[in-house]
Short mmCIF file of C-alpha atoms in Angstrom, two decimals:
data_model
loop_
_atom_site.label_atom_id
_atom_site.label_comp_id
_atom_site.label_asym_id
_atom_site.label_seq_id
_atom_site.Cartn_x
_atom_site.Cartn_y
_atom_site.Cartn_z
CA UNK A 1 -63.16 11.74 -29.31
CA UNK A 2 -59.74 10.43 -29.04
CA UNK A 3 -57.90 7.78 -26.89
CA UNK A 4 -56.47 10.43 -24.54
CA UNK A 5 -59.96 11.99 -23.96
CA UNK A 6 -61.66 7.89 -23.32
CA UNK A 7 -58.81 7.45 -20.89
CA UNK A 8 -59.14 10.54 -19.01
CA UNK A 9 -62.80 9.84 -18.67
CA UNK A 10 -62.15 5.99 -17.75
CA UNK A 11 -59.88 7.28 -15.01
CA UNK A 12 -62.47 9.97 -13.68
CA UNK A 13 -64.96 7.49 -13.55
CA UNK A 14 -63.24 4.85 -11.69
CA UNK A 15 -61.97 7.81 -9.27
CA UNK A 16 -65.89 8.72 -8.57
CA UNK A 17 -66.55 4.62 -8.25
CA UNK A 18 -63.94 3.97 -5.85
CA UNK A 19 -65.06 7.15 -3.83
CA UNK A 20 -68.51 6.31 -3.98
CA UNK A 21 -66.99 2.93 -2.63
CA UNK A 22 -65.38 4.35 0.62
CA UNK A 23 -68.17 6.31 1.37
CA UNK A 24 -70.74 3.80 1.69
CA UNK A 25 -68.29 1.79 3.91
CA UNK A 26 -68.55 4.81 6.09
CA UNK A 27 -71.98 4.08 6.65
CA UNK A 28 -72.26 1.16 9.04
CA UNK A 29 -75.92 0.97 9.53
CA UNK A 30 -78.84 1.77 7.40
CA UNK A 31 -76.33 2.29 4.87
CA UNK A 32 -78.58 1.66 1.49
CA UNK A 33 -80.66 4.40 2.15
CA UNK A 34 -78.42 6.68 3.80
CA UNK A 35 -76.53 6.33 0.92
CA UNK A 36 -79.23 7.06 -1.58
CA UNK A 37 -80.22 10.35 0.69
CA UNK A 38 -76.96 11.34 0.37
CA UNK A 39 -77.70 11.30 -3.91
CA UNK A 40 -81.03 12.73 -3.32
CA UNK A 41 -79.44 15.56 -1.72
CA UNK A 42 -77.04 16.22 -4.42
CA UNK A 43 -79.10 15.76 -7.44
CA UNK A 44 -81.98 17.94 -5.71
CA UNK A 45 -82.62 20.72 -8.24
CA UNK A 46 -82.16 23.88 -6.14
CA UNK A 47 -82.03 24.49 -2.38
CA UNK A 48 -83.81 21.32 -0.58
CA UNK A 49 -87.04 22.90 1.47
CA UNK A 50 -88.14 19.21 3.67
CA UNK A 51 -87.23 15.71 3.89
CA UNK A 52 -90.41 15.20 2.06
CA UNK A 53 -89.35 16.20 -0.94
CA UNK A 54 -85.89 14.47 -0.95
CA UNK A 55 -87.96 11.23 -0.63
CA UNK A 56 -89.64 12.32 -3.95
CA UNK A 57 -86.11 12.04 -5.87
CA UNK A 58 -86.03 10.13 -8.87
CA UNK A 59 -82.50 8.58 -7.12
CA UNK A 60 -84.02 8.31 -3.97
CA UNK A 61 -85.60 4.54 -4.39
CA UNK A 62 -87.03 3.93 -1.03
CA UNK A 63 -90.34 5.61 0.55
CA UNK A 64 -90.21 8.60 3.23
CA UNK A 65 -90.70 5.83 5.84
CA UNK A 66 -87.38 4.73 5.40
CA UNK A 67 -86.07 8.21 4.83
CA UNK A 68 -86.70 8.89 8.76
CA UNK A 69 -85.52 5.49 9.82
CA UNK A 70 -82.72 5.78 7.88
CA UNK A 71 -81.95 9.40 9.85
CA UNK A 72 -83.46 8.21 13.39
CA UNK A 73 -81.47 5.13 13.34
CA UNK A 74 -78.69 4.70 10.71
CA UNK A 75 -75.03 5.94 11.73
CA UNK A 76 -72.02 7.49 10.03
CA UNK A 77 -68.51 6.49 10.75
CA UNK A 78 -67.23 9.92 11.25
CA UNK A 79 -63.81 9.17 11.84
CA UNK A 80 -63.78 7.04 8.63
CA UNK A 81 -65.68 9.77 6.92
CA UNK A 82 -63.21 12.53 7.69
CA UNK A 83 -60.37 10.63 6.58
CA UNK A 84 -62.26 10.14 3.13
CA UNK A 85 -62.58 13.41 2.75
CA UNK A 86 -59.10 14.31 4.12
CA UNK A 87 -57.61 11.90 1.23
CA UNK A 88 -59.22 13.67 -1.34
CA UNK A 89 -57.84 16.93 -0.50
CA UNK A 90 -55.02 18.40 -3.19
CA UNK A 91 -51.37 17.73 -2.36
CA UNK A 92 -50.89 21.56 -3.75
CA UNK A 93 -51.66 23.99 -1.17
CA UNK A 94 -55.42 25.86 -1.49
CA UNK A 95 -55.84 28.96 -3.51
CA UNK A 96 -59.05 31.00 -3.16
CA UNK A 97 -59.91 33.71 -5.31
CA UNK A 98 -61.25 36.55 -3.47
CA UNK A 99 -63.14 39.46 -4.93
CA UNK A 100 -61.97 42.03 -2.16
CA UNK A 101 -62.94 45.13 -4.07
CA UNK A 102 -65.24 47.85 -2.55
CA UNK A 103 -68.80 48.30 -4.15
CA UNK A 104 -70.71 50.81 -3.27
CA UNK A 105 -74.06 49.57 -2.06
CA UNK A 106 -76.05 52.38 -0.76
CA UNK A 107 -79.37 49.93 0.64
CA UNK A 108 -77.58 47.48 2.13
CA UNK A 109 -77.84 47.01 6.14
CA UNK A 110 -75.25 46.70 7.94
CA UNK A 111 -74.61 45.55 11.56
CA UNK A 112 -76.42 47.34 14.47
CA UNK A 113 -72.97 49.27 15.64
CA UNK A 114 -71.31 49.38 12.96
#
């Protein structure tokens, strides 16, 4: 691995820290385990079926107790929040690809009126 390639990942890293950073500050109450929810969610293998099972997360480091306290009484900072996510938006403007080709699909149901 070279210097270039350490840097890089240095710099990615510290990126993710500093996010990680703001976005616990936009969590002004019950903030610890909002904030490990928030992990459980993402490092759920496959879709996430109950709250249950997000309190069985390895990441997740509280019990389900706190889970629904956590959701019942903690609080987001949405204004905060939105400007998080705002600043981490490209300065380039968005490009989607788009597969707009036709496909015939014979068993498909379509829309009553259609």
């Amino acid at each position: 691995m070279s210097v270039v390639d350490d840097a890089t990942r240095v710099e990615s890293l510290s990126v993710l820290s500093r996010f990680r950073a703001d976005f616990y500050d936009c969590l002004p109450a019950r903030a610890d385990t909002l904030f490990d929810l928030t992990d459980a969610v993402l490092c759920a293998e496959g879709p996430v079926t109950s709250l249950v099972e997000l309190s069985l997360q390895s990441n997740f480091r509280r019990g389900h107790g706190a889970l629904y306290d956590a959701l019942a009484r903690g609080a987001v900072d949405e204004e905060r929040l939105r400007s998080l996510l705002v600043s981490q938006l490209p300065d380039e403007p968005l490009m989607f690809g788009v597969d707009a080709s036709t496909y015939p699909r014979p068993s498909a149901e379509c829309s009553p009126g259609r």
